Amino acid sequence: MATMSEKKKRKIESEHRVFNTEWTNKYLCTVSKDKILCLVCRETLAVPKEYNLRRHFETKHPNLAKLNPNEKIIKAASLVKNLSGEQQIFKKVSTENDTVTKVSFQISKEIAAAGKCFTEGEFLKKCMLIAVSELCPEKRGIFENVSLSRMTVQRRIADISTNLSDQLKQRVSEFCFYSLAMDESTDLKDTAQLLIFIRGIDKNFEITEELVGMCSMMGRTTGKDISSEVIKCMNDKLGVDFTNLVAICTDGAPAMCGKNVGAVTLLEEFIGRQITKHHCIIHQQVLCSKVLKFEHVMSVVVSIVNLIRSRGLKHRTFRAFLEGEDAECSDLIYHTEVRWLSRGRVLQRFVALKEEIAKFLENGPIKFPELENESWNQDLFFFCDITAHLNDLNIQLQGKNQLIFQMCAAVKAFKMKLKLFRSQLSKGEMCHFPTCAQNIPQNKHAELGEKYAKHINLLIEEFDRRLTLSKDDDIQLKLIEDPFSVDPEEVTQDLQLEVIELQCSAVYRNKHRESSLWDFYKSLDDEKYKNLIEVALKTFSIFGSTYICEQTFSIMNMNKNKQRSSLTDDHLEDIMKISTSNMTPEYDKLVAEKRCNISH
């Protein structure tokens, strides 16, 4: 049964009642937001019927009803103008408040991304008011309304983080396949923080690489604890299962990759199938470099650096001495073991200032006879050159959105370089070792080349042991990188016919040569090359390293420092999401969800 209001609505619609524009001048009323509005008392009239308008006008405004038609026209025009002006003022204020709130969100986002304290908002507002007072004082009132108090910035950052998580959740629902990168470290308060990054790819080969969550672990960090946190984080924050999970990349720690109770092993048991496991390529490259036994060189270099830099007076004197000597560099660098590039950079700086260091220390109380030892200096020069080559590889492997086959190609190229170095050193050639070539006499190249070729051989063996792919993996990566160079008989049976079809297509061959891999695979026929596209999607989604985790830990330490040691884990996670995200916050949506509160 229809209600009375529904019957009344249908009756009005069936009678096609509409507002007659002549009623504005006769009864001083108009239409505003689909309602009849009296211009005099601003009362809303329910039904657009002349009898109702006339009765309201003559009953409520008898004095105006006595006006002649011309006077009514003048009065109606004045009232309509006043109403329009009021509406414009309200609209302007509403738009202005929305803009002010949006600016507050944008500045809060920049504060988080820059690793600044929440209180920086108040400082920025003071700076803005100083600038606007000088440049455009008539706009000062608008800037005063921008809310940037400590609590406001804190709430804005939390809201932006939530918005980014919602966007990620939407994107994850469109992923064809995805992989995870996980790493764990401790913050300033010794809380174990587990970072979980997701790298997913949709059917258009659009890659998304974002932080899923930072899990704070107060107790133990065993494989069981880590796997439980991963399952909880994926379910609570993304609401996805592990059906499309391709691979997991970790730092290779036993708690992560243990054969029996490692986190990845326990995740495989939970999912009910095997997952491709990757030990971070960059970590393995760093471990390979440790096979070089030059502690007798590094220990002396570190001792000299620490001696000079550990005492303020000596350090100042050394810098002044370098300035007086017109040295190539202005200071030495501290060595930090955990930093991947530290050793190479320390050695390069030490070699550049070696003569000045020896001169500075010659009258000091502590002697370093190694500085005058020919054999030690030769080892120093070689170690400096080989670590420079290792650093070049490390830099190649760093960066976000790296494809795993590109990283493997870089490692493969470096292994070939090492074989070239070994061959040339055996012949006494040092063309790729500039420090050695510059500082070691030519007549000693052959003798020392034999010696250092053995060290290069150790590196080659270690790289082969740690960073050699299985034949199947090598073929798969080669297939995706260049499907026109593989032998169809070497690939799996479900791909053989598709590879033959592709290799016989001149159009696709040109497309592969002229465009990016993303564009090439997007251009393939979905039905004809279904299996090949699926393998490409899986390969593109794999993390090759945990570089993104290491970079985020650096951001974490920058934010949770001695001055901000009380920063809560929730706020720290919000900052991490904003700092690492490639997505843009939906500011208009955030503003719509907020009341436009004016700053006190």
CSV table of N, CA and C in Angstrom, one decimal, residues 60-193:
chain,number,residue,atom,x,y,z
A,60,LYS,N,0.4,36.5,5.2
A,60,LYS,CA,1.6,36.8,5.9
A,60,LYS,C,2.2,38.2,5.6
A,61,HIS,N,1.9,38.7,4.4
A,61,HIS,CA,2.4,40.0,4.0
A,61,HIS,C,1.4,40.9,3.4
A,62,PRO,N,0.3,41.3,4.2
A,62,PRO,CA,-0.8,42.1,3.7
A,62,PRO,C,-0.4,43.5,3.2
A,63,ASN,N,0.6,44.1,3.9
A,63,ASN,CA,1.1,45.4,3.4
A,63,ASN,C,1.7,45.3,2.0
A,64,LEU,N,2.5,44.3,1.7
A,64,LEU,CA,3.0,44.1,0.4
A,64,LEU,C,2.0,43.8,-0.7
A,65,ALA,N,0.9,43.1,-0.2
A,65,ALA,CA,-0.1,42.7,-1.2
A,65,ALA,C,-0.9,43.9,-1.7
A,66,LYS,N,-0.8,45.1,-1.0
A,66,LYS,CA,-1.5,46.3,-1.4
A,66,LYS,C,-0.7,47.1,-2.4
A,67,LEU,N,0.6,46.7,-2.7
A,67,LEU,CA,1.4,47.4,-3.7
A,67,LEU,C,0.8,47.2,-5.1
A,68,ASN,N,1.0,48.2,-6.0
A,68,ASN,CA,0.5,48.1,-7.3
A,68,ASN,C,1.5,47.2,-8.1
A,69,PRO,N,1.1,46.7,-9.3
A,69,PRO,CA,2.0,45.8,-10.1
A,69,PRO,C,3.4,46.3,-10.3
A,70,ASN,N,3.6,47.6,-10.7
A,70,ASN,CA,4.9,48.1,-10.9
A,70,ASN,C,5.8,48.1,-9.7
A,71,GLU,N,5.2,48.4,-8.5
A,71,GLU,CA,5.9,48.4,-7.3
A,71,GLU,C,6.3,47.0,-6.9
A,72,LYS,N,5.4,46.1,-7.2
A,72,LYS,CA,5.7,44.7,-6.9
A,72,LYS,C,6.9,44.2,-7.7
A,73,ILE,N,6.9,44.6,-9.0
A,73,ILE,CA,8.1,44.2,-9.9
A,73,ILE,C,9.4,44.7,-9.3
A,74,ILE,N,9.4,46.0,-8.9
A,74,ILE,CA,10.6,46.6,-8.4
A,74,ILE,C,11.0,45.9,-7.1
A,75,LYS,N,10.0,45.6,-6.2
A,75,LYS,CA,10.3,44.9,-4.9
A,75,LYS,C,10.8,43.5,-5.2
A,76,ALA,N,10.2,42.8,-6.1
A,76,ALA,CA,10.7,41.4,-6.4
A,76,ALA,C,12.1,41.4,-7.0
A,77,ALA,N,12.4,42.3,-7.8
A,77,ALA,CA,13.8,42.4,-8.4
A,77,ALA,C,14.8,42.6,-7.3
A,78,SER,N,14.5,43.5,-6.4
A,78,SER,CA,15.4,43.8,-5.2
A,78,SER,C,15.6,42.6,-4.4
A,79,LEU,N,14.5,41.9,-4.1
A,79,LEU,CA,14.6,40.7,-3.2
A,79,LEU,C,15.3,39.6,-3.9
A,80,VAL,N,15.1,39.4,-5.2
A,80,VAL,CA,15.8,38.3,-5.9
A,80,VAL,C,17.3,38.6,-5.9
A,81,LYS,N,17.7,39.9,-6.1
A,81,LYS,CA,19.1,40.3,-6.1
A,81,LYS,C,19.8,40.0,-4.7
A,82,ASN,N,19.0,40.3,-3.6
A,82,ASN,CA,19.5,40.1,-2.3
A,82,ASN,C,19.7,38.6,-2.0
A,83,LEU,N,18.8,37.8,-2.5
A,83,LEU,CA,18.9,36.3,-2.3
A,83,LEU,C,20.1,35.8,-3.1
A,84,SER,N,20.3,36.2,-4.3
A,84,SER,CA,21.4,35.8,-5.1
A,84,SER,C,22.7,36.1,-4.4
A,85,GLY,N,22.8,37.3,-3.9
A,85,GLY,CA,24.0,37.8,-3.2
A,85,GLY,C,24.3,36.9,-2.0
A,86,GLU,N,23.3,36.6,-1.2
A,86,GLU,CA,23.5,35.8,0.0
A,86,GLU,C,24.0,34.4,-0.4
A,87,GLN,N,23.4,33.8,-1.5
A,87,GLN,CA,23.7,32.5,-1.9
A,87,GLN,C,25.2,32.5,-2.4
A,88,GLN,N,25.6,33.5,-3.1
A,88,GLN,CA,27.0,33.6,-3.6
A,88,GLN,C,28.0,33.6,-2.4
A,89,ILE,N,27.6,34.4,-1.3
A,89,ILE,CA,28.5,34.5,-0.2
A,89,ILE,C,28.6,33.1,0.5
A,90,PHE,N,27.5,32.4,0.7
A,90,PHE,CA,27.6,31.1,1.3
A,90,PHE,C,28.4,30.1,0.5
A,91,LYS,N,28.2,30.2,-0.9
A,91,LYS,CA,29.0,29.3,-1.8
A,91,LYS,C,30.5,29.6,-1.7
A,92,LYS,N,30.8,30.9,-1.7
A,92,LYS,CA,32.2,31.3,-1.6
A,92,LYS,C,32.8,30.9,-0.3
A,93,VAL,N,32.1,31.1,0.8
A,93,VAL,CA,32.6,30.6,2.1
A,93,VAL,C,32.9,29.1,2.2
A,94,SER,N,31.9,28.4,1.6
A,94,SER,CA,32.0,26.9,1.6
A,94,SER,C,33.2,26.5,0.8
A,95,THR,N,33.4,27.1,-0.4
A,95,THR,CA,34.5,26.7,-1.3
A,95,THR,C,35.8,27.1,-0.7
A,96,GLU,N,35.8,28.3,0.0
A,96,GLU,CA,37.1,28.7,0.6
A,96,GLU,C,37.4,27.8,1.8
A,97,ASN,N,36.5,27.3,2.5
A,97,ASN,CA,36.7,26.4,3.6
A,97,ASN,C,37.3,25.1,3.1
A,98,ASP,N,36.7,24.6,2.0
A,98,ASP,CA,37.2,23.3,1.4
A,98,ASP,C,38.6,23.5,1.0
A,99,THR,N,38.9,24.6,0.4
A,99,THR,CA,40.3,24.8,-0.1
A,99,THR,C,41.3,24.9,1.0
A,100,VAL,N,40.9,25.6,2.1
A,100,VAL,CA,41.7,25.7,3.3
A,100,VAL,C,42.0,24.3,3.9
A,101,THR,N,41.0,23.5,3.9
A,101,THR,CA,41.2,22.1,4.5
A,101,THR,C,42.1,21.3,3.6
A,102,LYS,N,41.9,21.5,2.3
A,102,LYS,CA,42.7,20.7,1.3
A,102,LYS,C,44.2,21.1,1.5
A,103,VAL,N,44.4,22.4,1.6
A,103,VAL,CA,45.8,22.9,1.8
A,103,VAL,C,46.4,22.3,3.1
A,104,SER,N,45.6,22.2,4.1
A,104,SER,CA,46.0,21.6,5.4
A,104,SER,C,46.5,20.2,5.2
A,105,PHE,N,45.7,19.4,4.4
A,105,PHE,CA,46.1,18.0,4.1
A,105,PHE,C,47.4,18.0,3.3
A,106,GLN,N,47.5,18.8,2.3
A,106,GLN,CA,48.7,18.8,1.4
A,106,GLN,C,49.9,19.1,2.2
A,107,ILE,N,49.9,20.1,3.1
A,107,ILE,CA,51.1,20.5,3.9
A,107,ILE,C,51.4,19.4,4.9
A,108,SER,N,50.4,18.8,5.5
A,108,SER,CA,50.6,17.7,6.4
A,108,SER,C,51.3,16.5,5.7
A,109,LYS,N,50.9,16.2,4.5
A,109,LYS,CA,51.5,15.1,3.7
A,109,LYS,C,53.0,15.4,3.5
A,110,GLU,N,53.3,16.7,3.2
A,110,GLU,CA,54.7,17.0,2.9
A,110,GLU,C,55.5,17.0,4.2
A,111,ILE,N,54.9,17.3,5.3
A,111,ILE,CA,55.6,17.2,6.6
A,111,ILE,C,56.0,15.8,6.9
A,112,ALA,N,55.0,14.9,6.7
A,112,ALA,CA,55.3,13.4,6.9
A,112,ALA,C,56.4,12.9,5.9
A,113,ALA,N,56.2,13.3,4.7
A,113,ALA,CA,57.2,12.8,3.7
A,113,ALA,C,58.6,13.3,3.9
A,114,ALA,N,58.7,14.5,4.5
A,114,ALA,CA,60.1,15.0,4.8
A,114,ALA,C,60.6,14.6,6.1
A,115,GLY,N,59.9,13.8,6.9
A,115,GLY,CA,60.3,13.3,8.2
A,115,GLY,C,60.4,14.4,9.2
A,116,LYS,N,59.5,15.4,9.1
A,116,LYS,CA,59.5,16.5,10.1
A,116,LYS,C,58.5,16.2,11.3
A,117,CYS,N,58.7,16.9,12.4
A,117,CYS,CA,57.8,16.7,13.5
A,117,CYS,C,56.5,17.3,13.2
A,118,PHE,N,55.4,16.8,13.9
A,118,PHE,CA,54.1,17.3,13.7
A,118,PHE,C,54.0,18.8,14.0
A,119,THR,N,54.8,19.2,15.0
A,119,THR,CA,54.8,20.7,15.4
A,119,THR,C,55.3,21.6,14.3
A,120,GLU,N,55.9,21.0,13.3
A,120,GLU,CA,56.5,21.9,12.2
A,120,GLU,C,55.3,22.6,11.5
A,121,GLY,N,54.1,22.1,11.6
A,121,GLY,CA,53.0,22.8,10.9
A,121,GLY,C,52.8,24.2,11.5
A,122,GLU,N,52.9,24.4,12.8
A,122,GLU,CA,52.7,25.7,13.4
A,122,GLU,C,53.8,26.6,12.9
A,123,PHE,N,55.0,26.1,12.8
A,123,PHE,CA,56.1,26.9,12.3
A,123,PHE,C,55.9,27.4,10.9
A,124,LEU,N,55.4,26.4,10.0
A,124,LEU,CA,55.2,26.7,8.6
A,124,LEU,C,54.1,27.8,8.5
A,125,LYS,N,53.1,27.7,9.4
A,125,LYS,CA,52.0,28.7,9.3
A,125,LYS,C,52.5,30.1,9.7
A,126,LYS,N,53.4,30.2,10.7
A,126,LYS,CA,54.0,31.5,11.0
A,126,LYS,C,54.7,32.0,9.8
A,127,CYS,N,55.5,31.2,9.1
A,127,CYS,CA,56.2,31.6,7.9
A,127,CYS,C,55.3,32.1,6.8
A,128,MET,N,54.2,31.4,6.6
A,128,MET,CA,53.2,31.7,5.6
A,128,MET,C,52.6,33.1,5.9
A,129,LEU,N,52.2,33.3,7.2
A,129,LEU,CA,51.6,34.6,7.6
A,129,LEU,C,52.6,35.7,7.4
A,130,ILE,N,53.8,35.5,7.7
A,130,ILE,CA,54.8,36.6,7.5
A,130,ILE,C,54.9,37.0,6.0
A,131,ALA,N,55.0,35.9,5.2
A,131,ALA,CA,55.1,36.2,3.8
A,131,ALA,C,53.8,36.8,3.2
A,132,VAL,N,52.6,36.4,3.6
A,132,VAL,CA,51.4,36.9,3.1
A,132,VAL,C,51.1,38.3,3.6
A,133,SER,N,51.6,38.6,4.8
A,133,SER,CA,51.4,40.0,5.3
A,133,SER,C,52.2,41.0,4.5
A,134,GLU,N,53.3,40.6,3.9
A,134,GLU,CA,54.2,41.5,3.1
A,134,GLU,C,53.7,41.5,1.7
A,135,LEU,N,53.3,40.3,1.1
A,135,LEU,CA,53.1,40.2,-0.3
A,135,LEU,C,51.6,40.5,-0.7
A,136,CYS,N,50.7,40.0,0.1
A,136,CYS,CA,49.3,40.3,-0.2
A,136,CYS,C,48.5,40.3,1.1
A,137,PRO,N,48.6,41.4,1.9
A,137,PRO,CA,47.9,41.5,3.2
A,137,PRO,C,46.4,41.3,3.2
A,138,GLU,N,45.8,41.6,2.0
A,138,GLU,CA,44.3,41.4,2.0
A,138,GLU,C,43.9,39.9,2.0
A,139,LYS,N,44.9,39.0,1.8
A,139,LYS,CA,44.6,37.5,1.9
A,139,LYS,C,45.0,36.9,3.2
A,140,ARG,N,45.4,37.7,4.1
A,140,ARG,CA,45.9,37.1,5.4
A,140,ARG,C,44.8,36.3,6.1
A,141,GLY,N,43.6,36.8,6.1
A,141,GLY,CA,42.5,36.0,6.7
A,141,GLY,C,42.4,34.6,6.3
A,142,ILE,N,42.6,34.4,5.0
A,142,ILE,CA,42.4,33.0,4.4
A,142,ILE,C,43.5,32.1,5.0
A,143,PHE,N,44.8,32.7,5.0
A,143,PHE,CA,45.9,31.9,5.5
A,143,PHE,C,45.8,31.6,7.0
A,144,GLU,N,45.2,32.5,7.8
A,144,GLU,CA,45.0,32.3,9.2
A,144,GLU,C,44.1,31.1,9.5
A,145,ASN,N,43.2,30.8,8.5
A,145,ASN,CA,42.2,29.8,8.7
A,145,ASN,C,42.8,28.4,8.4
A,146,VAL,N,44.0,28.3,7.9
A,146,VAL,CA,44.6,27.0,7.6
A,146,VAL,C,45.0,26.3,8.9
A,147,SER,N,44.4,25.2,9.2
A,147,SER,CA,44.7,24.5,10.5
A,147,SER,C,45.9,23.6,10.4
A,148,LEU,N,46.9,24.0,11.2
A,148,LEU,CA,48.2,23.3,11.1
A,148,LEU,C,48.8,23.1,12.5
A,149,SER,N,47.9,22.9,13.5
A,149,SER,CA,48.3,22.6,14.8
A,149,SER,C,48.9,21.2,14.9
A,150,ARG,N,49.6,20.9,16.0
A,150,ARG,CA,50.2,19.6,16.1
A,150,ARG,C,49.2,18.5,16.0
A,151,MET,N,48.1,18.6,16.7
A,151,MET,CA,47.1,17.5,16.7
A,151,MET,C,46.4,17.4,15.3
A,152,THR,N,46.2,18.6,14.7
A,152,THR,CA,45.6,18.6,13.3
A,152,THR,C,46.4,17.9,12.3
A,153,VAL,N,47.7,18.2,12.3
A,153,VAL,CA,48.7,17.6,11.4
A,153,VAL,C,48.7,16.1,11.7
A,154,GLN,N,48.7,15.7,12.9
A,154,GLN,CA,48.7,14.3,13.3
A,154,GLN,C,47.5,13.5,12.7
A,155,ARG,N,46.3,14.2,12.9
A,155,ARG,CA,45.1,13.6,12.3
A,155,ARG,C,45.1,13.5,10.8
A,156,ARG,N,45.6,14.6,10.2
A,156,ARG,CA,45.6,14.6,8.7
A,156,ARG,C,46.5,13.5,8.2
A,157,ILE,N,47.6,13.3,8.8
A,157,ILE,CA,48.6,12.3,8.4
A,157,ILE,C,47.9,10.9,8.5
A,158,ALA,N,47.2,10.7,9.6
A,158,ALA,CA,46.5,9.4,9.8
A,158,ALA,C,45.4,9.2,8.8
A,159,ASP,N,44.7,10.3,8.4
A,159,ASP,CA,43.6,10.2,7.4
A,159,ASP,C,44.2,9.9,6.0
A,160,ILE,N,45.3,10.5,5.7
A,160,ILE,CA,46.0,10.3,4.4
A,160,ILE,C,46.5,8.9,4.3
A,161,SER,N,47.1,8.4,5.4
A,161,SER,CA,47.5,7.0,5.4
A,161,SER,C,46.4,6.0,5.2
A,162,THR,N,45.2,6.3,5.9
A,162,THR,CA,44.0,5.4,5.7
A,162,THR,C,43.6,5.5,4.2
A,163,ASN,N,43.6,6.7,3.6
A,163,ASN,CA,43.2,6.8,2.2
A,163,ASN,C,44.1,6.0,1.3
A,164,LEU,N,45.4,6.1,1.5
A,164,LEU,CA,46.3,5.3,0.7
A,164,LEU,C,46.1,3.8,0.8
A,165,SER,N,45.8,3.4,2.1
A,165,SER,CA,45.5,2.0,2.3
A,165,SER,C,44.3,1.5,1.5
A,166,ASP,N,43.3,2.4,1.5
A,166,ASP,CA,42.0,2.1,0.8
A,166,ASP,C,42.3,2.0,-0.7
A,167,GLN,N,43.1,2.9,-1.2
A,167,GLN,CA,43.5,2.9,-2.6
A,167,GLN,C,44.2,1.6,-3.0
A,168,LEU,N,45.2,1.2,-2.1
A,168,LEU,CA,45.9,0.0,-2.3
A,168,LEU,C,45.0,-1.2,-2.3
A,169,LYS,N,44.1,-1.2,-1.4
A,169,LYS,CA,43.1,-2.4,-1.3
A,169,LYS,C,42.3,-2.5,-2.6
A,170,GLN,N,42.0,-1.4,-3.2
A,170,GLN,CA,41.3,-1.4,-4.5
A,170,GLN,C,42.1,-1.9,-5.6
A,171,ARG,N,43.4,-1.5,-5.6
A,171,ARG,CA,44.3,-2.0,-6.6
A,171,ARG,C,44.6,-3.4,-6.5
A,172,VAL,N,44.8,-3.9,-5.3
A,172,VAL,CA,45.1,-5.3,-5.0
A,172,VAL,C,44.0,-6.2,-5.6
A,173,SER,N,42.8,-5.7,-5.5
A,173,SER,CA,41.6,-6.5,-6.0
A,173,SER,C,41.7,-6.7,-7.5
A,174,GLU,N,42.5,-5.9,-8.2
A,174,GLU,CA,42.7,-6.0,-9.7
A,174,GLU,C,44.0,-6.7,-10.1
A,175,PHE,N,44.8,-7.1,-9.1
A,175,PHE,CA,46.1,-7.8,-9.4
A,175,PHE,C,45.8,-9.2,-10.0
A,176,CYS,N,46.6,-9.5,-11.0
A,176,CYS,CA,46.6,-10.8,-11.6
A,176,CYS,C,47.5,-11.7,-10.7
A,177,PHE,N,48.7,-11.1,-10.4
A,177,PHE,CA,49.6,-11.8,-9.5
A,177,PHE,C,50.4,-10.8,-8.6
A,178,TYR,N,50.9,-11.3,-7.5
A,178,TYR,CA,51.7,-10.4,-6.7
A,178,TYR,C,52.8,-11.1,-5.9
A,179,SER,N,53.8,-10.4,-5.4
A,179,SER,CA,54.8,-11.0,-4.6
A,179,SER,C,55.0,-10.1,-3.4
A,180,LEU,N,55.7,-10.6,-2.4
A,180,LEU,CA,56.0,-9.9,-1.2
A,180,LEU,C,57.5,-9.8,-0.9
A,181,ALA,N,57.9,-8.7,-0.3
A,181,ALA,CA,59.3,-8.5,0.2
A,181,ALA,C,59.1,-8.2,1.7
A,182,MET,N,59.9,-8.9,2.5
A,182,MET,CA,59.8,-8.8,4.0
A,182,MET,C,61.2,-8.6,4.6
A,183,ASP,N,61.3,-7.8,5.6
A,183,ASP,CA,62.5,-7.6,6.3
A,183,ASP,C,62.2,-7.2,7.7
A,184,GLU,N,63.0,-7.4,8.7
A,184,GLU,CA,62.8,-7.0,10.1
A,184,GLU,C,64.0,-6.4,10.7
A,185,SER,N,63.8,-5.3,11.4
A,185,SER,CA,64.8,-4.6,12.1
A,185,SER,C,64.3,-3.9,13.4
A,186,THR,N,65.1,-3.4,14.2
A,186,THR,CA,64.7,-2.8,15.5
A,186,THR,C,64.8,-1.3,15.4
A,187,ASP,N,63.8,-0.6,16.0
A,187,ASP,CA,63.9,0.9,16.1
A,187,ASP,C,64.7,1.4,17.3
A,188,LEU,N,64.6,2.6,17.6
A,188,LEU,CA,65.3,3.2,18.7
A,188,LEU,C,65.0,2.7,20.0
A,189,LYS,N,63.7,2.2,20.2
A,189,LYS,CA,63.2,1.7,21.4
A,189,LYS,C,63.3,0.1,21.5
A,190,ASP,N,64.1,-0.4,20.6
A,190,ASP,CA,64.3,-1.9,20.5
A,190,ASP,C,63.1,-2.7,20.2
A,191,THR,N,62.1,-2.0,19.6
A,191,THR,CA,60.9,-2.7,19.1
A,191,THR,C,61.2,-3.3,17.7
A,192,ALA,N,60.9,-4.6,17.6
A,192,ALA,CA,61.2,-5.2,16.3
A,192,ALA,C,60.1,-4.8,15.3
A,193,GLN,N,60.5,-4.2,14.2
A,193,GLN,CA,59.5,-3.7,13.2
A,193,GLN,C,59.6,-4.6,11.9
